[in-house]
Coordinates of C-alpha atoms and ligand atoms in Angstrom, one line a residue:
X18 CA -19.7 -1.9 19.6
X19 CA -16.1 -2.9 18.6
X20 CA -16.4 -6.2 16.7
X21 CA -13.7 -8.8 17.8
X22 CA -11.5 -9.4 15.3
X23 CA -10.3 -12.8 14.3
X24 CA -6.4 -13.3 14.6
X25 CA -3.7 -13.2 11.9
X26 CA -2.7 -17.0 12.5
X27 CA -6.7 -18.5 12.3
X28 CA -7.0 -15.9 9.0
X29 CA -3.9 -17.1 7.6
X30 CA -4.4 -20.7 8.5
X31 CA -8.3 -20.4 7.0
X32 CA -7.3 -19.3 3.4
X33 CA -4.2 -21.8 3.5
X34 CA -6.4 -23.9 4.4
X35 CA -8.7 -23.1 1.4
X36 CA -6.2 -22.9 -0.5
X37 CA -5.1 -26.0 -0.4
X38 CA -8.4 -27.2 -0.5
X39 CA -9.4 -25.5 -4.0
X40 CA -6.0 -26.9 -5.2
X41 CA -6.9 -30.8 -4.3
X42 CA -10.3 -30.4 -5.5
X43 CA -9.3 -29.2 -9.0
X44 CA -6.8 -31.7 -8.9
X45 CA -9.4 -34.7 -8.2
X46 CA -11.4 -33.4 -10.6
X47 CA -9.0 -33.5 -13.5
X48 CA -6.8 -37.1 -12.5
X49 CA -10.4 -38.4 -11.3
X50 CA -13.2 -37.6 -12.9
X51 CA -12.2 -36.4 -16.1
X52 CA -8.9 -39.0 -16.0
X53 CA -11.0 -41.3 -18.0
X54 CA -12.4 -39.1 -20.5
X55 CA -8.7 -38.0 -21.5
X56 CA -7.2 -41.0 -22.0
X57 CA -9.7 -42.4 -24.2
X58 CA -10.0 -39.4 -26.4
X59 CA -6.2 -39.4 -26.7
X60 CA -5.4 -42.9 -27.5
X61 CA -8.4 -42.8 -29.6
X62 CA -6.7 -39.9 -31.8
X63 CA -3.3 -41.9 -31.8
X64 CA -4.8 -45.2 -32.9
X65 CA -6.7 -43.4 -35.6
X66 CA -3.3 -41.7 -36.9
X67 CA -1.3 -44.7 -36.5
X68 CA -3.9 -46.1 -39.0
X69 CA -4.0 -43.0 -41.7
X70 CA -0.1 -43.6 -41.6
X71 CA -0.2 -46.6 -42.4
X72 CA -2.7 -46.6 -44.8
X73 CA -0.9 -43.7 -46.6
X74 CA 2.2 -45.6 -47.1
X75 CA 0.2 -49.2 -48.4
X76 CA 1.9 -49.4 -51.6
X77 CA 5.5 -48.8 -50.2
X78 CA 7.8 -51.5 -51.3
X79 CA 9.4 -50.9 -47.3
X80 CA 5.8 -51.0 -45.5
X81 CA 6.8 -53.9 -42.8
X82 CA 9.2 -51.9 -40.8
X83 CA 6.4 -48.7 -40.5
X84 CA 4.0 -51.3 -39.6
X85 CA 6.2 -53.2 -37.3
X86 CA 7.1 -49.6 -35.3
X87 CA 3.2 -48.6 -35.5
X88 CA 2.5 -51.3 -33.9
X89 CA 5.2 -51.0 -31.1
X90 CA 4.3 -47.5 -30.7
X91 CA 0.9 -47.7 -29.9
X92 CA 0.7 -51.2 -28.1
X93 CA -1.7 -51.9 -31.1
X94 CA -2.1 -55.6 -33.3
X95 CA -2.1 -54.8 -36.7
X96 CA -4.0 -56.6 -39.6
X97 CA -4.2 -56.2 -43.4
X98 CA -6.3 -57.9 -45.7
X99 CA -7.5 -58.1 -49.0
X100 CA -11.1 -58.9 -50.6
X101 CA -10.0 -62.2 -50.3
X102 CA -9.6 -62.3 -46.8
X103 CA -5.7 -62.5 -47.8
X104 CA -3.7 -61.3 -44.6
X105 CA -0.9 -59.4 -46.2
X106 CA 0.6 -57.9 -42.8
X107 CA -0.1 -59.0 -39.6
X108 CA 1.1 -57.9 -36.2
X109 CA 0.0 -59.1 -32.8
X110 CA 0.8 -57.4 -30.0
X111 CA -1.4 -58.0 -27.4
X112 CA -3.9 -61.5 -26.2
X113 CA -7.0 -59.5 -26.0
X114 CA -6.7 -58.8 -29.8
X115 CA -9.8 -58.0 -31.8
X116 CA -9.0 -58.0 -35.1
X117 CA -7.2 -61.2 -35.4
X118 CA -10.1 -63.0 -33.7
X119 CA -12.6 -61.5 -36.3
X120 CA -14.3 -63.6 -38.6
X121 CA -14.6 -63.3 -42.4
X122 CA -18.2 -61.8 -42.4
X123 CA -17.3 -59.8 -39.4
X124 CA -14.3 -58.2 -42.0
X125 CA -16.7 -58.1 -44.2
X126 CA -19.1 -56.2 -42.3
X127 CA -16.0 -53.7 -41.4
X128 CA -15.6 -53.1 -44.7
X129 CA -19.2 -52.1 -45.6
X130 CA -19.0 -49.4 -42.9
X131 CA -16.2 -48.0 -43.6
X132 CA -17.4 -47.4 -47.4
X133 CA -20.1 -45.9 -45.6
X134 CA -18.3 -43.9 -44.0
X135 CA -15.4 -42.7 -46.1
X136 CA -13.5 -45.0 -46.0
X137 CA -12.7 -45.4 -41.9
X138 CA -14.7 -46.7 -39.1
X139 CA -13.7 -46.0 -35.6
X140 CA -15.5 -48.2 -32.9
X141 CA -14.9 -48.8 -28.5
X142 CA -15.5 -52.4 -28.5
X143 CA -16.5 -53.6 -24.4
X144 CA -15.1 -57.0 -24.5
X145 CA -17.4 -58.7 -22.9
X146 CA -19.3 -58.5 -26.2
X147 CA -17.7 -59.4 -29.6
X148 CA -18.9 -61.4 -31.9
X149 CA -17.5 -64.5 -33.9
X150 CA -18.9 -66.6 -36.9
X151 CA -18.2 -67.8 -40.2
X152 CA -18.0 -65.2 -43.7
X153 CA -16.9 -63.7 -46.8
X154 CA -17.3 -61.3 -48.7
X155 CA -20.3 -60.8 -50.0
X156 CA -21.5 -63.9 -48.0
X157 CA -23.3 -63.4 -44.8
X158 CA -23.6 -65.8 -41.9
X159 CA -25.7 -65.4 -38.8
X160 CA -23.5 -64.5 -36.1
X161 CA -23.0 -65.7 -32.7
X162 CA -22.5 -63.6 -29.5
X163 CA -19.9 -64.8 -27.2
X164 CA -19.3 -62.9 -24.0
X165 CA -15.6 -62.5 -22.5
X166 CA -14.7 -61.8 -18.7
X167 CA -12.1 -59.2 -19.1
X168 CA -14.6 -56.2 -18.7
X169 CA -12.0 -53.8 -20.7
X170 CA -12.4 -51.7 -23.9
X171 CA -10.9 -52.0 -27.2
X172 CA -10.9 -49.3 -29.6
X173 CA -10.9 -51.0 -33.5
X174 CA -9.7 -48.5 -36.1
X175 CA -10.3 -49.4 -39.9
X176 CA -9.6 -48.1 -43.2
X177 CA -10.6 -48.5 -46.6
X178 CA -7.4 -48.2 -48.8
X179 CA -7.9 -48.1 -53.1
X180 CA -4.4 -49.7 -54.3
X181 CA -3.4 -48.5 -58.1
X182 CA -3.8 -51.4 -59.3
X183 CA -7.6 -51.7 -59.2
X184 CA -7.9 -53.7 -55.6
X185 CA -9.0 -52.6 -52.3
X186 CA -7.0 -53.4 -48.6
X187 CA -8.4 -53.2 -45.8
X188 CA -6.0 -51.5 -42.9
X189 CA -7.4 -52.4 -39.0
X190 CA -5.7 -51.5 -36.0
X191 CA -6.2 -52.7 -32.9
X192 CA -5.7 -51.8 -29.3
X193 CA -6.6 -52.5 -25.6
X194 CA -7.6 -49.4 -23.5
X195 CA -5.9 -50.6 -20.2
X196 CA -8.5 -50.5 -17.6
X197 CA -8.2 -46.7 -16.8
X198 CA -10.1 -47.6 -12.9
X199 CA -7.1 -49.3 -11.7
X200 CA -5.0 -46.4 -12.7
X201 CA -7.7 -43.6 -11.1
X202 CA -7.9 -46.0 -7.9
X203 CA -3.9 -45.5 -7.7
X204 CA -4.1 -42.1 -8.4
X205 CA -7.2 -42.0 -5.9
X206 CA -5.2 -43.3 -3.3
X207 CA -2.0 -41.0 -4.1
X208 CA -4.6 -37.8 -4.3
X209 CA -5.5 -38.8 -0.2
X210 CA -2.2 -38.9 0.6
X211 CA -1.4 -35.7 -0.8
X212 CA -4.7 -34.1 0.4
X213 CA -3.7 -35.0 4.2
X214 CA -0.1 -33.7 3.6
X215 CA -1.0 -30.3 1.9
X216 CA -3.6 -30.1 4.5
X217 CA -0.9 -30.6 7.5
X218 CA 1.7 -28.5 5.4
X219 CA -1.3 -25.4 4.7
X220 CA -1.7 -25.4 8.6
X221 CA 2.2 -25.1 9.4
X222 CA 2.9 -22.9 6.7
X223 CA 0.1 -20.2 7.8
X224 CA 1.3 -20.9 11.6
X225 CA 4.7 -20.0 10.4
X226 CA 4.0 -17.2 8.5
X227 CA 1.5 -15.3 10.7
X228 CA 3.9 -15.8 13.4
X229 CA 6.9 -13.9 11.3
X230 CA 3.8 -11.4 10.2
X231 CA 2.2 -11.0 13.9
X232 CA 5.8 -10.8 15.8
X233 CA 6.8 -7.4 14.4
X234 CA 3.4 -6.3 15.2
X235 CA 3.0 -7.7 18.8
X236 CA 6.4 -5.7 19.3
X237 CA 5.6 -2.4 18.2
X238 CA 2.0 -2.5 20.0
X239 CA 3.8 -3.1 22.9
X240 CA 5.7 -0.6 22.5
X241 CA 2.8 1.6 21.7
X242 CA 1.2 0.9 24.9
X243 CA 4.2 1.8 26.5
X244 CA 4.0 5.2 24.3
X245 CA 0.6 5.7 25.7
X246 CA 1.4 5.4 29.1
X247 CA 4.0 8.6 28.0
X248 CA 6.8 6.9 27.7
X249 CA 8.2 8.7 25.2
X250 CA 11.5 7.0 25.3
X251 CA 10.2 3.9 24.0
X252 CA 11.9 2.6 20.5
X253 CA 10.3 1.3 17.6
X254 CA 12.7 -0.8 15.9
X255 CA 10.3 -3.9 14.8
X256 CA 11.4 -5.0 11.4
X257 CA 10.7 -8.0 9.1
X258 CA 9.1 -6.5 6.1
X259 CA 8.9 -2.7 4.7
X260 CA 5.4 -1.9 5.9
X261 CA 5.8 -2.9 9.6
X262 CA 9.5 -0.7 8.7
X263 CA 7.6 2.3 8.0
X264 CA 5.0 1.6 10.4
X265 CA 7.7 1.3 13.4
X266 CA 9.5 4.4 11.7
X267 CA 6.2 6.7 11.7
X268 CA 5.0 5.6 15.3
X269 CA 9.1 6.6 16.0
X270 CA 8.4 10.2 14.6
X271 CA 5.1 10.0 16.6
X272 CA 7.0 9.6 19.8
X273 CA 9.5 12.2 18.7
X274 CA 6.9 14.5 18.1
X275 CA 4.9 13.8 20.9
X276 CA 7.9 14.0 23.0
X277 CA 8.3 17.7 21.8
X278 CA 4.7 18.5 22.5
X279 CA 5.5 17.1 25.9
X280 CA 8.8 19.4 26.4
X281 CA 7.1 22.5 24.9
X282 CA 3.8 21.6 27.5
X283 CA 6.5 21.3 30.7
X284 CA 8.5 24.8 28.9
X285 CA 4.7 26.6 28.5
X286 CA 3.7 25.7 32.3
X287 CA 7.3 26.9 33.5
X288 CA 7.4 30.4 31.5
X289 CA 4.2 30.9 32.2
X290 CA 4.2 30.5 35.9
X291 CA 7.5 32.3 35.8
X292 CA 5.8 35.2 33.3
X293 CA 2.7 34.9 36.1
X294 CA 4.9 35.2 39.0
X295 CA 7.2 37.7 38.4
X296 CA 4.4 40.7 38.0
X297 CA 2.5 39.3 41.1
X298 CA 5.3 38.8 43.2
X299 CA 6.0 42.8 42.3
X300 CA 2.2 44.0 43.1
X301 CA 2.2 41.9 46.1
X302 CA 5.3 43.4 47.4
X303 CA 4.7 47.1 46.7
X304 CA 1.0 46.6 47.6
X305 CA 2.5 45.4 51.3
X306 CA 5.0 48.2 50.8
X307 CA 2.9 51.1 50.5
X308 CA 0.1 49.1 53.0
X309 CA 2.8 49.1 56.3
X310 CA 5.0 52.2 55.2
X311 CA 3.1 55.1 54.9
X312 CA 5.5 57.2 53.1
X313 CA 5.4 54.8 50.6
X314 CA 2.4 55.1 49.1
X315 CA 4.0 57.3 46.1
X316 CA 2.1 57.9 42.7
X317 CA 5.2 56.0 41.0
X318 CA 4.4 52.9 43.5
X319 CA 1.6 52.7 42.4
X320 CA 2.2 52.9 38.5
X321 CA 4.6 50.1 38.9
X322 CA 1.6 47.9 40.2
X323 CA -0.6 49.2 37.5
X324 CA 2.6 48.2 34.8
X325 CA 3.1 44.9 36.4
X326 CA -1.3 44.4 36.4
X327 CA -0.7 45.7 32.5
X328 CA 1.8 43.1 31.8
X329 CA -0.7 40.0 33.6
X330 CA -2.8 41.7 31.3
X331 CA -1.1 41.3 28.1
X332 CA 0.1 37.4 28.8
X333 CA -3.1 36.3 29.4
X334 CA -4.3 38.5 26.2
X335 CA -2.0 36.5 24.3
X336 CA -2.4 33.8 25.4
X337 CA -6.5 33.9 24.5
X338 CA -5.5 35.4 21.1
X339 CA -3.6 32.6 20.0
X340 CA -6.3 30.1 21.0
X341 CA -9.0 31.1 19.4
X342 CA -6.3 31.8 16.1
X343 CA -5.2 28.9 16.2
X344 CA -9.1 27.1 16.9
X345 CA -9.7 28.5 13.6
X346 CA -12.9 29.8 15.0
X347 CA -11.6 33.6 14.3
X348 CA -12.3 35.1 11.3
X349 CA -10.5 38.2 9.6
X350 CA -12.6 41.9 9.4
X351 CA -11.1 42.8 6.3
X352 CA -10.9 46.6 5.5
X353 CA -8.8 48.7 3.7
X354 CA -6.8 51.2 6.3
X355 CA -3.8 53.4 5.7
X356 CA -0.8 50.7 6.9
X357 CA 1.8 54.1 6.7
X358 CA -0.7 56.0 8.8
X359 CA -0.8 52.9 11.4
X360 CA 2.5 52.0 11.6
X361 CA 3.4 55.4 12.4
X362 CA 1.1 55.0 15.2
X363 CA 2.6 52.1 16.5
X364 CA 5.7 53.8 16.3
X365 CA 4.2 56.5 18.8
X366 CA 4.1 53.9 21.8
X367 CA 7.8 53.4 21.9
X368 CA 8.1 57.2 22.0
X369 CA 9.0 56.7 25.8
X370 CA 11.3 54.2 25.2
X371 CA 13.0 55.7 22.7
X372 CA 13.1 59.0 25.2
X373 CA 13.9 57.1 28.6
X374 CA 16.3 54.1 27.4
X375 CA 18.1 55.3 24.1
X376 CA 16.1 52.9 21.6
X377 CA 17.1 53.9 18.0
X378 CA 13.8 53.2 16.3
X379 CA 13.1 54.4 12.9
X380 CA 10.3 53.8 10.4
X381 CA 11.1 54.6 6.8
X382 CA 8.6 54.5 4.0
X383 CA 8.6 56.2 0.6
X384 CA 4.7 57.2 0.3
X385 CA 1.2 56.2 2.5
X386 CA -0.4 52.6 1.0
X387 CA -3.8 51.3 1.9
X388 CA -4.6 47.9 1.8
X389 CA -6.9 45.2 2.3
X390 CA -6.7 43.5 5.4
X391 CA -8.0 42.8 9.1
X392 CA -6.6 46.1 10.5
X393 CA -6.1 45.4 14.2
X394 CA -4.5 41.9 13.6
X395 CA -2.1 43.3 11.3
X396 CA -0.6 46.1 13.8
X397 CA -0.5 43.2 16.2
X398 CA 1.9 41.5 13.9
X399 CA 4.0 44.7 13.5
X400 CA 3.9 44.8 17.2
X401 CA 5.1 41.8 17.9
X402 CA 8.3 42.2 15.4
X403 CA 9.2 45.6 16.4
X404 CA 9.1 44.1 20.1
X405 CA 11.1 41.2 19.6
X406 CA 13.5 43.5 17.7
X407 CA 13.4 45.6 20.7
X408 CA 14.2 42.6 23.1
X409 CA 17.1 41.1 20.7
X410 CA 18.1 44.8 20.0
X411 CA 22.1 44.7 19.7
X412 CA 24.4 47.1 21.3
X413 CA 23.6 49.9 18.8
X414 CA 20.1 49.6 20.5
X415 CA 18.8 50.4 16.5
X416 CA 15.5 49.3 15.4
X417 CA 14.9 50.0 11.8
X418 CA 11.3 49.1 10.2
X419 CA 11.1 49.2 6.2
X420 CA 7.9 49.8 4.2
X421 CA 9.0 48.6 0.7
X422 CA 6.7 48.9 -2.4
X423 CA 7.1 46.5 -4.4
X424 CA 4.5 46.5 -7.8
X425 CA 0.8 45.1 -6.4
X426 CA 2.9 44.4 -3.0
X427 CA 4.1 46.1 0.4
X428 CA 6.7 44.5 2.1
X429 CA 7.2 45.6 6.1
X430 CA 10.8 44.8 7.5
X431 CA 11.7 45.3 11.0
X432 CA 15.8 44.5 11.3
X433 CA 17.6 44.8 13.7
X434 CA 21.5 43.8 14.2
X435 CA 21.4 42.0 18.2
X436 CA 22.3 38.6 18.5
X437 CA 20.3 37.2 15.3
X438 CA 18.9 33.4 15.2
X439 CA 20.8 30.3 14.2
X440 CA 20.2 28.5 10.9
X441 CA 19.3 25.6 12.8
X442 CA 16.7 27.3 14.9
X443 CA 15.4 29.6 12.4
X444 CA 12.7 26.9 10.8
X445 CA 11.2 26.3 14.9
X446 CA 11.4 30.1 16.3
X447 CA 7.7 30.9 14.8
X448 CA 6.3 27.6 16.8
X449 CA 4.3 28.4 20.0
X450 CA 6.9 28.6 23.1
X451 CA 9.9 28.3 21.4
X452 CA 12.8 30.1 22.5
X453 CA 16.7 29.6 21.0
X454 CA 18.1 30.7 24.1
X455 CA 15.4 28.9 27.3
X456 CA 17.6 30.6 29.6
X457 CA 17.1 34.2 27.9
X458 CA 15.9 36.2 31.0
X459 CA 12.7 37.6 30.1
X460 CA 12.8 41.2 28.9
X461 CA 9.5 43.9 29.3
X462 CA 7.7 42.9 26.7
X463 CA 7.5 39.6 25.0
X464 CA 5.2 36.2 26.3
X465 CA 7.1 33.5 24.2
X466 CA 4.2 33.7 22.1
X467 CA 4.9 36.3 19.9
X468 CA 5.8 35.2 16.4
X469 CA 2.9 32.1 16.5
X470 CA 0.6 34.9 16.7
X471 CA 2.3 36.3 13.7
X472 CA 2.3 33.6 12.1
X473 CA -1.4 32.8 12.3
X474 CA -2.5 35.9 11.8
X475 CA -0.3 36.1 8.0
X476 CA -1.2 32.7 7.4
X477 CA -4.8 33.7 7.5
X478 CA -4.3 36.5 5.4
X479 CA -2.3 34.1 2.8
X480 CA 0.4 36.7 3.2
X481 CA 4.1 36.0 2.6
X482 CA 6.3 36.3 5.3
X483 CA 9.7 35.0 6.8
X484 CA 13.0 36.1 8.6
X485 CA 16.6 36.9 7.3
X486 CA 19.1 36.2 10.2
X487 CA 22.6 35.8 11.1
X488 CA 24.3 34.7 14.5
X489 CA 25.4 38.0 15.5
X490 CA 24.7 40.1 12.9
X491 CA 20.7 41.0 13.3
X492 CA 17.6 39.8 12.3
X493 CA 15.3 41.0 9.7
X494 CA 11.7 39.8 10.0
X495 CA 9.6 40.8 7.3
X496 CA 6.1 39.7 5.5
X497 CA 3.9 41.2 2.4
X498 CA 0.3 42.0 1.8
X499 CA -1.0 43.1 -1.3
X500 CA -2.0 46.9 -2.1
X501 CA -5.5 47.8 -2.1
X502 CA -5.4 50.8 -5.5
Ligands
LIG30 P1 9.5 35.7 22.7 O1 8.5 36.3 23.6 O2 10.4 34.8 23.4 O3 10.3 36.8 22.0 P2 8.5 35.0 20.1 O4 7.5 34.0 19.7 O5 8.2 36.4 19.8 O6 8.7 34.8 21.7 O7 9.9 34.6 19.5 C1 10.3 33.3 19.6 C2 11.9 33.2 19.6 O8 12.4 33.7 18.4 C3 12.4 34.0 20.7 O9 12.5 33.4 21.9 C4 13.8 34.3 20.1 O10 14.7 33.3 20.5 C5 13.7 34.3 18.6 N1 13.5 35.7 18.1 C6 12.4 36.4 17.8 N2 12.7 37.6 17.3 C7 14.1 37.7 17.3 C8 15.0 38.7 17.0 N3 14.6 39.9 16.4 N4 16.3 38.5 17.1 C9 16.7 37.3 17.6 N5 15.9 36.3 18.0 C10 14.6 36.5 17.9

């Protein structure tokens, strides 16, 4: 069973839809979750620069500008001290500042870590939790915990710095890590807003686009339809984009074709009724003839009912030939025969005509070949030239047939110099039916289906073969097989 298939515009609108979605998720995942994560590691790595720079320009006689600019830059309070406790720089930028609040033993403390830990400590504080006593170097005091509201983070940076002259300094930087859920609730709120639109925008966007994709292709399955109801007039000219182009261009060639088919179908019925008729309409009247006249019923009466019964004969022959040719269900009987020897025989038939009506028809050949090849098929085909020669014959009423050795090759011509085919018409004459001139009154011999049998028969042989013709001058149809030695 044919499954239903799912329109462009729900497709279209499904992965925009998608789309859209996959984008907004990524996107809450980085400014949301992972917002906070960033910001911390980032200010974390400036702080803890801000500090080495500092530190590595201590015993600068110009420090105080550096340290007023750190300071600035980073949104950071700034503290240096001795082992003394001596504040040798200071710089507060902000209320919630640590290291200005810290006490002595606190410093102190600092300073034990960071020779610990070569020379820098790095530390989040939460400040609802710092601590504030009483100390000095070297001194410690019990400290006392005192909580603080403001439920931010600090992040404390600290370096050990050796001076030249013997001492040590201690370098701390300080710096509020603005509450980063304020920010992600703005951003939170942003992120809907955007979600809703990109959503609303997804859904027009696909309802636009399938409909500038689906138009082209409504029109040309309409016309189609119309193409299936044989109307063969019908245009294709749906553009938009190249495929639905080439698509509306082939289905154009379709109908063109299809069209011909149709012509050649309406030309077949008409020649062959008219190829039907005219022998029938002959027996029928001689056959009353010679039944109500009783000197009429002559020997020669009689053979012209037995020619005209011969010619049904020979359309409906062809006729069956060509099917089953062209139904591919024939195969060749390959055998090697004398071609010489059977042309010559073929040449025989037209004996008659060549006595009774002045034919000129000549077969010239320079010695007797034998070939490979599906013997009875093969005379058809010379047959069927030297006919058509006979019913194009020009005034001269000469027929001449070539056999032409040519290396591993025979080449048969039949030429003749009647009426001859125009270059236009030459690529279509070997197609089934088709005549250059429809209104050509119908000779002897000759169904309108000669040179397709030809045609099928050489092609199935793999043989060469072709035609050589000029308006007026003749035609020369020819075609080779290879020698059998
Ligand atoms: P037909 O029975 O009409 O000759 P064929 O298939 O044998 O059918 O030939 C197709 C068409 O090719 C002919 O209608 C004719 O227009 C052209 N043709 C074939 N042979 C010759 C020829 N020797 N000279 C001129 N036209 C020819």
């Amino acid at each position: 069973m044919k499954r239903k298939q799912a329109s462009i515009l729900f497709k279209l609108t499904c992965y925009f839809v998608l789309f859209a979605i996959v984008v907004l998720l990524l996107l809450w995942l980085f400014q949301v979750v992972l917002f906070e994560g960033f910001y911390k590691s980032i200010k974390i790595q400036k702080i803890q620069a801000a500090t080495a720079n500092i530190a590595s320009h201590m015993e600068d006689q110009d420090i105080e500008p550096l340290i007023l600019e750190e300071g600035k830059n980073n949104e950071a309070c700034i503290r240096v001290v001795d082992g003394a406790y001596r504040e040798f720089y200071s710089v507060e930028y902000s209320s919630d500042c640590i290291i200005h609040k810290l006490q002595n033993l606190e410093i102190y403390q600092y300073y034990l870590k960071a020779k610990d830990n070569r020379g820098m400590v790095v530390e989040i504080i939460d400040h609802d939790l710092y601590f504030v006593g009483e100390s000095y170097w070297g001194h410690s005091v019990e400290l006392e915990g005192v909580r603080d509201s403001t439920g931010g983070q600090s992040i404390l940076c600290v370096q050990l710095v050796e001076t030249s002259g013997g001492g040590e300094l201690l370098v701390m930087l300080n710096s509020t890590i603005t509450p980063v859920s304020t920010t992600v609730e703005a951003i939170r709120i942003q992120l809907t807003i955007v979600t809703v639109v990109m959503v609303v925008l997804s859904c027009l966007l696909a309802f636009l686009l399938s409909r500038s994709v689906a138009k082209p292709i409504v029109s040309i399955n309409e016309a189609a339809k119309q193409l299936a109801k044989s109307n063969y007039a019908v245009q294709f000219d749906a553009s938009g984009y190249k495929e639905v182009q080439e698509l509306s261009d082939t289905l154009g060639f379709a109908a063109a074709e299809l069209s011909k088919v149709e012509k050649l179908r309406q030309e077949l019925i008409a020649n062959i009724s008219h190829d039907l008729r005219t022998p029938l309409t002959m027996i029928k009247g001689y056959g009353e003839v010679m039944r109500d006249i009783p000197g009429e019923n002559t020997p020669e009466n009689i053979q012209i009912i037995v020619d005209e019964a011969g010619r049904l004969g020979d359309l409906v022959t062809d006729l069956l030939d060509l099917s089953k040719l062209q139904s591919g269900t024939q195969s060749l009987n390959l055998t090697t025969f004398n071609l010489t020897a059977d042309i010559k025989s073929i040449m025989k038939r037209y004996g008659k005509l060549t006595e009774q009506d002045g034919y000129d028809i000549q077969f010239s050949y320079a010695e007797e070949v034998q070939v490979l090849a599906d013997e009875i098929k093969i005379s058809q085909v010379v047959y069927n030239l030297i006919n058509n020669a006979i019913n194009y014959v020009g005034e001269d009423k000469q027929v001449l047939v070539k056999q032409v050795v040519d290396g591993d090759k025979v080449r048969i011509e039949v030429c003749d110099h009647g009426c001859g085919i125009a270059k236009e018409d030459l690529p279509y004459i070997w197609d089934r039916y088709y005549k250059v001139d429809k209104t050509h009154k119908r000779s002897v011999i000759g169904t309108g289906l000669g040179l397709s049998i030809a045609k099928s028969v050489l092609l199935m042989h793999q043989a060469q073969f072709g035609v050589e013709s000029e308006k007026g001058k003749g035609s020369t149809f020819w075609f080779e097989l290879y020698l059998d030695q």
